[in-house]
Each structure stands twice: as structure tokens, then as C-alpha cells.
PDB file of C-alpha atoms and ligand atoms in Angstrom:
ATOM      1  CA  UNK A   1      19.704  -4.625   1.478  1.00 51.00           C
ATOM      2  CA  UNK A   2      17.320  -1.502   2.081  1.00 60.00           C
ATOM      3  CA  UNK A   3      14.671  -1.390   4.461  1.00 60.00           C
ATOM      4  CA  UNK A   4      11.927  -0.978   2.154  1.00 67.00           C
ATOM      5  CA  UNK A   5       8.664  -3.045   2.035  1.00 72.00           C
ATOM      6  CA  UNK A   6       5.271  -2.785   1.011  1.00 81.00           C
ATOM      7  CA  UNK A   7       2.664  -2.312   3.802  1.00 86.00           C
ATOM      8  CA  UNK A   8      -0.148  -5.150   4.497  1.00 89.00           C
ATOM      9  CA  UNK A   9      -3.627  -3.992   3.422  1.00 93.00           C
ATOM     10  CA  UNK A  10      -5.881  -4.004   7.375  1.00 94.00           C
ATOM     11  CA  UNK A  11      -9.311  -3.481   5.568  1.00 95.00           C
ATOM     12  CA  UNK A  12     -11.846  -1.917   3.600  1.00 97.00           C
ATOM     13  CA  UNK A  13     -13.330   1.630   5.041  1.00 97.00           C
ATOM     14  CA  UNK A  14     -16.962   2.363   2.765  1.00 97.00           C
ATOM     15  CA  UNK A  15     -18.071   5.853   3.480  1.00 97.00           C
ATOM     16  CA  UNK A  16     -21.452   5.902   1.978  1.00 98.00           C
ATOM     17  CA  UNK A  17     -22.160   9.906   0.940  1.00 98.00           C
ATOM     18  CA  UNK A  18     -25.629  11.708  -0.144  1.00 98.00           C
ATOM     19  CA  UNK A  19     -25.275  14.534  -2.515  1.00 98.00           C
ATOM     20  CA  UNK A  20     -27.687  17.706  -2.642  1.00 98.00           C
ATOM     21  CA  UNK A  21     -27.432  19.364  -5.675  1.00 98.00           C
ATOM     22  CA  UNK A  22     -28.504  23.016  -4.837  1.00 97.00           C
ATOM     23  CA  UNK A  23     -28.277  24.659  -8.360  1.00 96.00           C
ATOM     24  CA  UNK A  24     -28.907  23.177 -11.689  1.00 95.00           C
ATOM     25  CA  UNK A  25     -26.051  20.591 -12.659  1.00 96.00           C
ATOM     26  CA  UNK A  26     -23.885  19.637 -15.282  1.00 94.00           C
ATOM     27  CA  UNK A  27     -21.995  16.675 -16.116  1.00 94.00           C
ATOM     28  CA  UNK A  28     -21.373  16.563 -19.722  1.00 87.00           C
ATOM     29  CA  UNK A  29     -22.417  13.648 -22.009  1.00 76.00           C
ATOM     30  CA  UNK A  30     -21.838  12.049 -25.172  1.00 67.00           C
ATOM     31  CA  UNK A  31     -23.307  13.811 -28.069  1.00 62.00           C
ATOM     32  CA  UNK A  32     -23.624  11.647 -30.285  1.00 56.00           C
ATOM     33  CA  UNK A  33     -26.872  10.186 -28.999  1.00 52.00           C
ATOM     34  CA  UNK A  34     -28.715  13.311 -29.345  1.00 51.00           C
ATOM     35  CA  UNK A  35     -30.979  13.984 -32.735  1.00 52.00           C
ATOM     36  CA  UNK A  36     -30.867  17.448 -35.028  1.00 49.00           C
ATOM     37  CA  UNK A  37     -32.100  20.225 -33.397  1.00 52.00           C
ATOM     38  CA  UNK A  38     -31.879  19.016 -29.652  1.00 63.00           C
ATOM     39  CA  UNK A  39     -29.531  19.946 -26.853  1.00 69.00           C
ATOM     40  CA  UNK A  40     -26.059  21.484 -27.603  1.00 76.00           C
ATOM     41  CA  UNK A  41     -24.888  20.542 -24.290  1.00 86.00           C
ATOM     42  CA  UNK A  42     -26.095  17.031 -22.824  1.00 89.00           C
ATOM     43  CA  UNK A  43     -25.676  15.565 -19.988  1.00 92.00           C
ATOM     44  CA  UNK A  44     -23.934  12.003 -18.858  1.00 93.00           C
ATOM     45  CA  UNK A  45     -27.109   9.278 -17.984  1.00 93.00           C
ATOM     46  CA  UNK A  46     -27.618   5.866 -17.626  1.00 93.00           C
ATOM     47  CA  UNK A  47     -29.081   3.578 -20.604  1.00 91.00           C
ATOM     48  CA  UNK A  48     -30.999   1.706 -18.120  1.00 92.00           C
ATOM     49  CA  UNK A  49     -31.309   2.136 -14.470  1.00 92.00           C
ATOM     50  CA  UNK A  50     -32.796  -0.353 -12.280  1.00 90.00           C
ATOM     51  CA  UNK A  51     -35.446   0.970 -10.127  1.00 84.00           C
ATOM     52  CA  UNK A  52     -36.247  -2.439  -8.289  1.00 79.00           C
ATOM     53  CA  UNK A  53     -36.780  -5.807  -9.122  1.00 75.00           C
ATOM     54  CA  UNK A  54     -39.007  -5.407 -11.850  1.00 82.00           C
ATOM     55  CA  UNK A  55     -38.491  -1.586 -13.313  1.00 89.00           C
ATOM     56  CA  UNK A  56     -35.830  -0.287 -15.166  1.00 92.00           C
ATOM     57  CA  UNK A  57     -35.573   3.102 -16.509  1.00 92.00           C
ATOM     58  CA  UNK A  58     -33.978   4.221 -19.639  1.00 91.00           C
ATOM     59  CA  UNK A  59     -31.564   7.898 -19.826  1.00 91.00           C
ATOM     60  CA  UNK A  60     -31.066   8.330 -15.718  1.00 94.00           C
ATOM     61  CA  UNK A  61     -28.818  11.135 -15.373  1.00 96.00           C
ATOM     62  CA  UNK A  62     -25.873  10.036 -12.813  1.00 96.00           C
ATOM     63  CA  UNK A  63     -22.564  11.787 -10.843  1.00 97.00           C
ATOM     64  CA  UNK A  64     -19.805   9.517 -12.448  1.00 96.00           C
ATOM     65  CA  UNK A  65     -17.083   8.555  -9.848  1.00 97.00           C
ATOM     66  CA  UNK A  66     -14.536  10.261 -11.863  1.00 95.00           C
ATOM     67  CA  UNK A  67     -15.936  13.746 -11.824  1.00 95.00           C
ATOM     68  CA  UNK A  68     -16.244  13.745  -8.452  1.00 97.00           C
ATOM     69  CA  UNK A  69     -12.444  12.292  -7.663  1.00 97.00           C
ATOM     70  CA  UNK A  70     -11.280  14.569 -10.441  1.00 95.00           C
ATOM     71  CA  UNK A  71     -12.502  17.507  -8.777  1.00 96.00           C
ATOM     72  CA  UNK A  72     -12.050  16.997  -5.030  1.00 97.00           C
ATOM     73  CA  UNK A  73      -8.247  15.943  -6.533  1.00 96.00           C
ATOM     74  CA  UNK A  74      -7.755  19.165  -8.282  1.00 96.00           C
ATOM     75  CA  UNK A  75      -9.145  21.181  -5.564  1.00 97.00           C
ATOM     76  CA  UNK A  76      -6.628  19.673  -3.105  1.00 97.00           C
ATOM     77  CA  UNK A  77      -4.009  20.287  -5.315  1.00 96.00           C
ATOM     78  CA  UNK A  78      -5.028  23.900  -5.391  1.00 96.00           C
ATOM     79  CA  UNK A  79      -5.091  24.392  -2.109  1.00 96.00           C
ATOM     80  CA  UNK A  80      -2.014  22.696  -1.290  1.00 94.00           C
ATOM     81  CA  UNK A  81      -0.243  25.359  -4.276  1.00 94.00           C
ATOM     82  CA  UNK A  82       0.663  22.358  -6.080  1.00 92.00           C
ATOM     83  CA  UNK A  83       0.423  24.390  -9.243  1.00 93.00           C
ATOM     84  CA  UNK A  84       2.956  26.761  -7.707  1.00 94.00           C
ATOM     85  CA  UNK A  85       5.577  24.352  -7.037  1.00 93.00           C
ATOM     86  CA  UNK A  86       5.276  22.745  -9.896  1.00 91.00           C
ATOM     87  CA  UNK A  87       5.494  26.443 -12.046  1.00 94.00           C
ATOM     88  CA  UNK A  88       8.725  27.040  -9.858  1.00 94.00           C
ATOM     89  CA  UNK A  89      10.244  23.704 -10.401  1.00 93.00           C
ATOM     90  CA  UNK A  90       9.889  24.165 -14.370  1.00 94.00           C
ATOM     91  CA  UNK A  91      10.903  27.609 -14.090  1.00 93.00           C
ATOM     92  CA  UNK A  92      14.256  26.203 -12.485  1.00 94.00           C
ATOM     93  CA  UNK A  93      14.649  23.437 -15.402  1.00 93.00           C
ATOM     94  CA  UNK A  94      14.053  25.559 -18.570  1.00 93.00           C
ATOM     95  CA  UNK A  95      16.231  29.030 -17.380  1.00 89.00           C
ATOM     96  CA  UNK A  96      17.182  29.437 -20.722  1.00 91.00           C
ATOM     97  CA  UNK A  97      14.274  27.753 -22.694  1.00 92.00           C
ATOM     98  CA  UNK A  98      11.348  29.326 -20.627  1.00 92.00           C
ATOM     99  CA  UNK A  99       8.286  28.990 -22.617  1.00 93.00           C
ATOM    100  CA  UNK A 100       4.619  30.240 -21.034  1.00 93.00           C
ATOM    101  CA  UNK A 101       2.301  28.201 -22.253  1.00 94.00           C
ATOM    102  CA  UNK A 102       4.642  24.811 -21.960  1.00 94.00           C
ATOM    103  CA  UNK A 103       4.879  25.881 -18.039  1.00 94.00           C
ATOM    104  CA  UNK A 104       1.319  26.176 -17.759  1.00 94.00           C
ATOM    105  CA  UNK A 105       0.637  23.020 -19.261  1.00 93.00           C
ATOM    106  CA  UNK A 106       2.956  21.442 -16.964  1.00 93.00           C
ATOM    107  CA  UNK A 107       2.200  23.392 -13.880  1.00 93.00           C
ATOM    108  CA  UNK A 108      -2.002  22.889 -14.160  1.00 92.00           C
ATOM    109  CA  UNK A 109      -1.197  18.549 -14.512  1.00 92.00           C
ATOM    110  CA  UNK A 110      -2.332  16.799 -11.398  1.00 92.00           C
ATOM    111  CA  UNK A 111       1.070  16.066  -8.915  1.00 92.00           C
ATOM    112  CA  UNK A 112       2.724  13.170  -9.641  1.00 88.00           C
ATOM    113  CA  UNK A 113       5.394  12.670  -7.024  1.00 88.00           C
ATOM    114  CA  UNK A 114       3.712   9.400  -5.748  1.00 86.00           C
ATOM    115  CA  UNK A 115       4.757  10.428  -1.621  1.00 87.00           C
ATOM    116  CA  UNK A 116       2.031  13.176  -1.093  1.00 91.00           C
ATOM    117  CA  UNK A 117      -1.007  12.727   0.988  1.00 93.00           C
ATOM    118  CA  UNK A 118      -2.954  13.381  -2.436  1.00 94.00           C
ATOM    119  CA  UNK A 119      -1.101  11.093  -4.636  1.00 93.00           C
ATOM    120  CA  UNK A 120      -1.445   8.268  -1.684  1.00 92.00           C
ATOM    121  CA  UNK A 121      -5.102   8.916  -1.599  1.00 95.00           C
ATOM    122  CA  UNK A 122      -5.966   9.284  -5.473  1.00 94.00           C
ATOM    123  CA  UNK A 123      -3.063   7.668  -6.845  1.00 91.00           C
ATOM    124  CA  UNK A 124       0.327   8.601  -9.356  1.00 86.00           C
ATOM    125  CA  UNK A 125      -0.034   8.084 -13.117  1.00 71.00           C
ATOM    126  CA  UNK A 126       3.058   6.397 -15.157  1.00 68.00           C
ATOM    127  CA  UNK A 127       6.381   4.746 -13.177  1.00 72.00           C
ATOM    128  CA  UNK A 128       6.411   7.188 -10.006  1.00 75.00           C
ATOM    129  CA  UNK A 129       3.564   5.181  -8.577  1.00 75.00           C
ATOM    130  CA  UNK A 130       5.194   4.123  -4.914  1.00 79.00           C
ATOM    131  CA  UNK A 131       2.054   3.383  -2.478  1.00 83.00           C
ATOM    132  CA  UNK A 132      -1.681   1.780  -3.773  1.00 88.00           C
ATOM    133  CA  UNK A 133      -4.218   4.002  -4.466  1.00 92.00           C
ATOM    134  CA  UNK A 134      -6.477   4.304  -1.188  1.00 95.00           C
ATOM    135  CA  UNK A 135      -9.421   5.606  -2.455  1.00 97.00           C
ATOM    136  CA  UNK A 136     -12.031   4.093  -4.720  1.00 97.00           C
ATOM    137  CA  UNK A 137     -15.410   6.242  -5.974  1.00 97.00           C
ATOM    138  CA  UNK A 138     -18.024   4.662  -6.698  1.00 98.00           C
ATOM    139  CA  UNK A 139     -20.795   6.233  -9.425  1.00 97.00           C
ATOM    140  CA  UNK A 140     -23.629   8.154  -7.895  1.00 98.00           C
ATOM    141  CA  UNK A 141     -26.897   7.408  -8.233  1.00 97.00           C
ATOM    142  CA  UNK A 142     -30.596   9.425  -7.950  1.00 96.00           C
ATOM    143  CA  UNK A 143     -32.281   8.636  -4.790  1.00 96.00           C
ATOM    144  CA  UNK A 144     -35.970   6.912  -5.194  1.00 93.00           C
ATOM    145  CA  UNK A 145     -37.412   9.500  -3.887  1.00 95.00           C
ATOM    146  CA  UNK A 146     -35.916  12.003  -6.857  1.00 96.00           C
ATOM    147  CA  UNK A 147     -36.778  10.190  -9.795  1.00 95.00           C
ATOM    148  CA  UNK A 148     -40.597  10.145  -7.812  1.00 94.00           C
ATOM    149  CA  UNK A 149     -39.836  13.777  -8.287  1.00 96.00           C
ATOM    150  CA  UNK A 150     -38.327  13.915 -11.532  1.00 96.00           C
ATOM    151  CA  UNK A 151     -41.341  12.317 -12.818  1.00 93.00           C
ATOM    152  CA  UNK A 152     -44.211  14.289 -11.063  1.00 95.00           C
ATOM    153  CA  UNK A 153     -42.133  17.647 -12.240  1.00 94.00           C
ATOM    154  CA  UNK A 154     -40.628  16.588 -15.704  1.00 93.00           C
ATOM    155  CA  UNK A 155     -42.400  14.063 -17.085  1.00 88.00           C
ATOM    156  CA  UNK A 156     -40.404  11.370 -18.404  1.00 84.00           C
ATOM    157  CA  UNK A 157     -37.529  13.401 -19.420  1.00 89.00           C
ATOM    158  CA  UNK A 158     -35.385  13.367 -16.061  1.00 94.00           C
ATOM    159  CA  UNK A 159     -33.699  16.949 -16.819  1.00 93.00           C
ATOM    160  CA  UNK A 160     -34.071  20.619 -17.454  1.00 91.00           C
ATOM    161  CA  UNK A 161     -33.192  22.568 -20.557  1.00 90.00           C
ATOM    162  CA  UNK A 162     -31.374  26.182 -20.203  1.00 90.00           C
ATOM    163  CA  UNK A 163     -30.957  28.222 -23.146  1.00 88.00           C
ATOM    164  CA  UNK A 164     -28.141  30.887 -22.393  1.00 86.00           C
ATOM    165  CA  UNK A 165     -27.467  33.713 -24.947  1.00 86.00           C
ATOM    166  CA  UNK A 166     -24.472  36.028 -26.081  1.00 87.00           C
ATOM    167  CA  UNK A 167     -25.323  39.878 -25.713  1.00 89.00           C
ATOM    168  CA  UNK A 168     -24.775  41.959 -28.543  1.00 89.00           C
ATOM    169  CA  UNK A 169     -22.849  44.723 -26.827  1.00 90.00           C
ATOM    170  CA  UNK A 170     -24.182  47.520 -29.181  1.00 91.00           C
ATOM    171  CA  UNK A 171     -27.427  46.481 -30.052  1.00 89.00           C
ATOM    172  CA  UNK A 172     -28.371  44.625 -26.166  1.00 88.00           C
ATOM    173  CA  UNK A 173     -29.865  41.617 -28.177  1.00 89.00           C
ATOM    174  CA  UNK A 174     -29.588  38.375 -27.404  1.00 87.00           C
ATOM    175  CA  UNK A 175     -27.619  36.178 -29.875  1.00 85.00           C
ATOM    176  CA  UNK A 176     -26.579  32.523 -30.830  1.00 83.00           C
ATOM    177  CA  UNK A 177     -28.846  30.547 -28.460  1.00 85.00           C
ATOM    178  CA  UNK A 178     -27.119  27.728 -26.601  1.00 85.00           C
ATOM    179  CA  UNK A 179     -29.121  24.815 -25.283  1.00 87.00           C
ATOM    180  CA  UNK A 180     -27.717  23.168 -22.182  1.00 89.00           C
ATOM    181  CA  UNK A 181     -29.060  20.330 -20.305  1.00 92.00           C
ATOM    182  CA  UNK A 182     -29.253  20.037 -16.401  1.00 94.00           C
ATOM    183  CA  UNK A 183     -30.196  18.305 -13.784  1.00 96.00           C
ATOM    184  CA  UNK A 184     -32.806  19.824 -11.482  1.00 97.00           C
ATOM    185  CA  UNK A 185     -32.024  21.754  -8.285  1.00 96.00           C
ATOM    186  CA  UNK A 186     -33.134  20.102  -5.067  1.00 97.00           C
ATOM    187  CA  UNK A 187     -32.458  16.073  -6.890  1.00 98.00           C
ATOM    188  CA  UNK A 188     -30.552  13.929  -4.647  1.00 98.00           C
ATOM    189  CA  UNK A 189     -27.886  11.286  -5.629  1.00 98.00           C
ATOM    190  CA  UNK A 190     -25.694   8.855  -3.304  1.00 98.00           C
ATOM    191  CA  UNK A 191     -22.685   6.594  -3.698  1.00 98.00           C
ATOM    192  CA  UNK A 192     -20.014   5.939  -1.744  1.00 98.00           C
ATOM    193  CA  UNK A 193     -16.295   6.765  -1.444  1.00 98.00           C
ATOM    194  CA  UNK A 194     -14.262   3.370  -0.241  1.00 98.00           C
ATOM    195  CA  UNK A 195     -10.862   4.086   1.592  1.00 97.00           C
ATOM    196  CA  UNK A 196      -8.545   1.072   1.838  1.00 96.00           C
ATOM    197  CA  UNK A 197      -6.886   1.144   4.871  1.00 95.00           C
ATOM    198  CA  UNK A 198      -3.163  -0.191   4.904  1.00 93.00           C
ATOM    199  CA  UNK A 199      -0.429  -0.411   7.752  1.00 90.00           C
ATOM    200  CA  UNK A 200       0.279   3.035   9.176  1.00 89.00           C
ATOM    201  CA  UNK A 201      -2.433   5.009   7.867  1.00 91.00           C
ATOM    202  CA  UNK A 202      -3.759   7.571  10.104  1.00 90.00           C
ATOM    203  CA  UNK A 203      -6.727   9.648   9.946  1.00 91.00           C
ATOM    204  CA  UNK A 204      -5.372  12.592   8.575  1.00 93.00           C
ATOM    205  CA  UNK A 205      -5.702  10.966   5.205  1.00 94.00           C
ATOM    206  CA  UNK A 206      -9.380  11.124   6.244  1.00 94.00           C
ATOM    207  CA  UNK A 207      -9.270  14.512   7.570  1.00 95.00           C
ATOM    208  CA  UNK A 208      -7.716  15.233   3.359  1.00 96.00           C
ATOM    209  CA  UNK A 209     -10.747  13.755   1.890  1.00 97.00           C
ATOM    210  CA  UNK A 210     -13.080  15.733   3.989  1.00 97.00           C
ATOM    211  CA  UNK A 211     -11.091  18.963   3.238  1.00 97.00           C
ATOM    212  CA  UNK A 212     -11.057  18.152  -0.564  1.00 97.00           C
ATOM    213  CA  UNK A 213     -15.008  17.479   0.013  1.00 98.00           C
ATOM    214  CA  UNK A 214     -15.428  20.921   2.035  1.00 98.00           C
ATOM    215  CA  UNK A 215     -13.439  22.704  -0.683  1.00 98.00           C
ATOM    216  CA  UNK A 216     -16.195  21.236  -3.609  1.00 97.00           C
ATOM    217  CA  UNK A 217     -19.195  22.494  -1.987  1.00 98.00           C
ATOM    218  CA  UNK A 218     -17.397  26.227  -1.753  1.00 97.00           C
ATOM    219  CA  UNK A 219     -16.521  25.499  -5.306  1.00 96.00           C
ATOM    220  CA  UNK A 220     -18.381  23.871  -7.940  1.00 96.00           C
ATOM    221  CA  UNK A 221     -19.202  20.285  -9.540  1.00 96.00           C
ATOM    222  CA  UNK A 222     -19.473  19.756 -13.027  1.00 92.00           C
ATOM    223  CA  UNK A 223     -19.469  22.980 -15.571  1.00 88.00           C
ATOM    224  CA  UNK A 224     -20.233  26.459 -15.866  1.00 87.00           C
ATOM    225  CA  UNK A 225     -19.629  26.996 -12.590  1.00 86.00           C
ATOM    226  CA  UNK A 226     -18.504  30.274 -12.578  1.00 89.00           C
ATOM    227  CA  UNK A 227     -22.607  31.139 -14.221  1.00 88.00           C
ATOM    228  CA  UNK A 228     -24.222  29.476 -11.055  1.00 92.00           C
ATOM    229  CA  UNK A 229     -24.332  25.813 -12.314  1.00 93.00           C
ATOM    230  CA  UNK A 230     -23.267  22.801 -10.085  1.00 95.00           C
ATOM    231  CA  UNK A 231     -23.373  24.260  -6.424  1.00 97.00           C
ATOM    232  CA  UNK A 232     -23.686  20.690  -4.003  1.00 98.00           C
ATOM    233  CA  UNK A 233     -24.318  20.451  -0.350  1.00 98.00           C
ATOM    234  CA  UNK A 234     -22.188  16.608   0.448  1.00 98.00           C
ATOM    235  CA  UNK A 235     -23.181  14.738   3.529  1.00 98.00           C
ATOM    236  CA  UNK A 236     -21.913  11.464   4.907  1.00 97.00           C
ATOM    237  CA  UNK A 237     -24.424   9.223   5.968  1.00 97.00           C
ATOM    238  CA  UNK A 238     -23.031   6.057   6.932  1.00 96.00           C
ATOM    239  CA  UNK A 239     -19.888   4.025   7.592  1.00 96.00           C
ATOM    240  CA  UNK A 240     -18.850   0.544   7.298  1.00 96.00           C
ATOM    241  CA  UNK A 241     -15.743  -1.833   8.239  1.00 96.00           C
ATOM    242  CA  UNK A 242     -14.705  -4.627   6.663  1.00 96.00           C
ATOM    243  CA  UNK A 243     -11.000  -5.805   7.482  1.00 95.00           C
ATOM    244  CA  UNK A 244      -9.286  -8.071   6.091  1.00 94.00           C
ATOM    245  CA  UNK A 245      -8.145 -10.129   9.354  1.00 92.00           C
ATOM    246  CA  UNK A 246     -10.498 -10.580  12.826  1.00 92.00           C
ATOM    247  CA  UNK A 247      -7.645  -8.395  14.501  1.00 90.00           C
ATOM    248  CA  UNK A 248      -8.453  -5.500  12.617  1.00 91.00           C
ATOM    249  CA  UNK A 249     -12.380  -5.793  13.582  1.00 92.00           C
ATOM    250  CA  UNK A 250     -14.085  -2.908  15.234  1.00 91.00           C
ATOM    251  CA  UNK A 251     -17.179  -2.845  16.665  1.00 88.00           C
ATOM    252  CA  UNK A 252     -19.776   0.068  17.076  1.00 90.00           C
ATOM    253  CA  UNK A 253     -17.901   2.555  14.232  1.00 92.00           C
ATOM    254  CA  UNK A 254     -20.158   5.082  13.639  1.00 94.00           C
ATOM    255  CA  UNK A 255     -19.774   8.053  11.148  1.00 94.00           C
ATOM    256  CA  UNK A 256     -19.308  10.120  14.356  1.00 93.00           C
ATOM    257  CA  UNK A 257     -16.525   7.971  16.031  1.00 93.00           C
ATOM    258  CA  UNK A 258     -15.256   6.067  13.013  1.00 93.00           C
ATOM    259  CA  UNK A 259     -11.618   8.521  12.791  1.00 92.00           C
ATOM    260  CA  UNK A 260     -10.821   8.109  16.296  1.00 90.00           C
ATOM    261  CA  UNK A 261     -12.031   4.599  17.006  1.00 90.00           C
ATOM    262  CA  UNK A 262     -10.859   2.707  13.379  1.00 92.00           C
ATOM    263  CA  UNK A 263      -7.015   4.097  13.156  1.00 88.00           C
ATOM    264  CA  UNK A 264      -6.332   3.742  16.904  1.00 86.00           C
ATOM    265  CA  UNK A 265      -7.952   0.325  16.562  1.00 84.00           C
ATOM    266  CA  UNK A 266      -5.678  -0.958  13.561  1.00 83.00           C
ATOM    267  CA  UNK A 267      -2.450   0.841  14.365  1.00 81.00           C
ATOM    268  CA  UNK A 268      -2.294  -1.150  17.510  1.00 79.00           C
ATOM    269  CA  UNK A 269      -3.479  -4.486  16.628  1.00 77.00           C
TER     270      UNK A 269
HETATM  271 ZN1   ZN X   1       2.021  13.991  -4.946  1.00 59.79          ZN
END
């Protein structure tokens, strides 16, 4: 017999974000919705949106849940010189079979050793999976008060167009036009990021997310970052607790206390 066991699940930690986009974003779409002659480059909405109990919209642009895990995830990963070790370690296996671009490939695939603090908080793909997944995104959505100004400043089309050009390098002309759809500086979406909480979890896990979250808004979501697109300012805005056994309750969390107050709480219960 080994000592192993799986650890009980204490409750359900919803940390509700808002997310400032700065500089035009985005978030690719499906193209196939889009006639002749329109946008090269769309980007991801909502077929309907519901405004309130009697409105819904049609084409709401939207942060999808994975692009923002994705991202914070890969950032992490960065940071932590995953990509490093994982260039080393196939640089150890294939001594006499080295190949570049195969130990690129492998080296730029998200970590999948299923005991790191990333893999615990966004999960392992294929049999190395060892812990559950803490961490569950939920889509984002436009604040009211930015499709009031979506509407008052685009009309009923919720986005910008930017055309972007190729320079001829002889001739300085601009060439092959490229039409790519954003949404506006200054729009505001929210969603939230929900951590399940299981035995033995501290706050450092926490303290990961926030760094992967710090790390986005020095980076970039979304595309062509690297020409200005997809700077975001992230802010949490409010916290809830639900556990999954009166033991585990905690009253008075705010987003200011929740860290120390929640994981002292449920360790020692
Ligand atoms: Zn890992």
C-alpha cells in the first residue's frame, strides 16, 4: 500500500475581474461569416447577447475564456523558463538525432508534468494529469456602459476597422492593404476567474495567477501585439466563497483580505 490519495475539494473561490482594454484589440474570429470584400481579419463576437430582459443584441464582440487562460498560461511558462528546460531535456534525449525545428516544437508546447504550480492551476493534457484543474475562466463580456458607448461612437457595428499596409522599400508606397477588425480602446469587459480550492492549497497558487495576470498587462492580449494591438489594464473587483461544507465558511472575505483570511481559514478547519 502507498500513501497516496486524492485531496477533498473545501470550496469554490469566484474572483470576478474587469478588463480595460487600452489599445485597439484583437481576438480573431471565424471567417467564414464575413461577405466579399469585407474584413480580412475579424474578430470573435457573440450571435446574440442579452442586454436585459427584453434586448438582445446580435455580433457582440467578447474576451473568450480560453484566450485569456491561454495567455496568462504561456506567460507563466515563460517566465518560469519552461521552454528552457524543456529545450535541455530534448537536447539530452536526441544526442545523436538532434533536429532544430523538432526541439522547438517540443520546447514552445505548454508543460505537461502534471506536479507544477502551473499545471495544478491550468491543468495537464493526455495521461500525466495527477491533481484537478483549479482554475475555471469564464467568457468576458462588454460592460453596459460600453456597448452605450459602442453605440453613440460606432453605430451599430460594435468595432473598428484598421487597414495596415506593406512598404515598398524602393518606391516608399504603400502596398497590399490588410483590413483588420478591433475592438475600440477605452471598452470595458468583465468575467470572472473561479479557483477551486482543495485540501492543502495555499495562497501562493493565488499569488501565480496574479503574477501570470501582471505579466499580460506588460505583455499583450490577443494579436499583433508586437504593432501596438491588445495592451489591457486587469483589475479585480470582487470576491466570493462558496464551500462545499459549513466548516469551510468564511465570513467578511474581501478582495483585500481574501489570501490571508480564506487559506488560513480552510487549512485549519
Ligand atoms: Zn507542469
Amino acid at each position: 500500500m502507498n500513501n497516496q490519495s486524492l485531496k477533498a475539494l473545501k470550496g469554490f473561490l469566484t474572483l470576478k475581474y474587469k478588463i480595460e482594454v487600452l489599445t485597439g484589440l484583437h481576438i480573431g474570429g471565424s471567417k467564414e461569416s464575413i461577405e466579399i470584400g469585407g474584413v480580412d481579419n475579424p474578430v470573435i463576437k457573440l450571435k446574440t447577447f442579452r442586454l436585459n430582459d427584453d434586448k438582445f443584441l446580435s455580433d457582440v464582440p467578447y474576451i473568450p475564456g480560453s484566450s485569456l487562460k491561454g495567455k496568462i498560461r504561456s506567460l507563466l511558462e515563460l517566465a518560469k523558463n519552461k521552454p528552457v528546460d524543456r529545450f535541455k531535456k530534448y537536447q539530452k534525449e536526441h544526442e545523436k538525432d538532434f533536429k532544430w525545428d523538432k526541439a522547438i516544437e517540443y520546447a514552445g508546447k505548454p508543460c505537461d508534468c502534471g506536479e507544477c504550480e502551473i499545471c495544478k492551476l491550468f491543468g495537464t493534457g493526455g495521461d500525466k494529469v495527477k491533481e484537478p484543474i483549479r482554475l475555471r475562466f469564464s467568457e468576458f463580456y462588454p460592460t453596459k456602459d460600453t456597448i452605450d458607448m459602442w453605440k453613440t461612437y460606432l453605430g451599430e457595428v460594435y468595432t473598428e476597422m484598421k487597414t495596415e499596409n506593406v512598404i515598398n522599400r524602393i518606391t516608399s508606397t504603400a502596398q497590399h492593404p490588410r483590413h483588420t477588425e478591433r475592438v475600440i480602446a477605452n471598452s470595458t469587459f468583465e468575467g470572472d476567474i473561479t479557483f477551486r480550492v482543495f485540501e492543502g492549497d495555499g495562497k501562493e497558487l493565488i499569488e501565480t495567477l496574479e503574477k501570470g495576470i501582471k505579466l499580460l498587462e506588460k505583455d499583450y492580449l490577443g494579436g499583433s501585439g508586437s504593432r501596438g494591438y491588445g495592451r489591457v489594464k486587469i483589475q479585480l473587483i470582487n470576491v466570493e466563497w462558496f464551500p462545499t461544507e459549513e466548516k469551510y465558511k468564511v465570513d467578511d472575505l474581501t478582495k483585500e483580505n481574501f489570501k490571508e483570511k480564506l487559506f488560513k481559514k480552510v487549512e485549519n478547519a
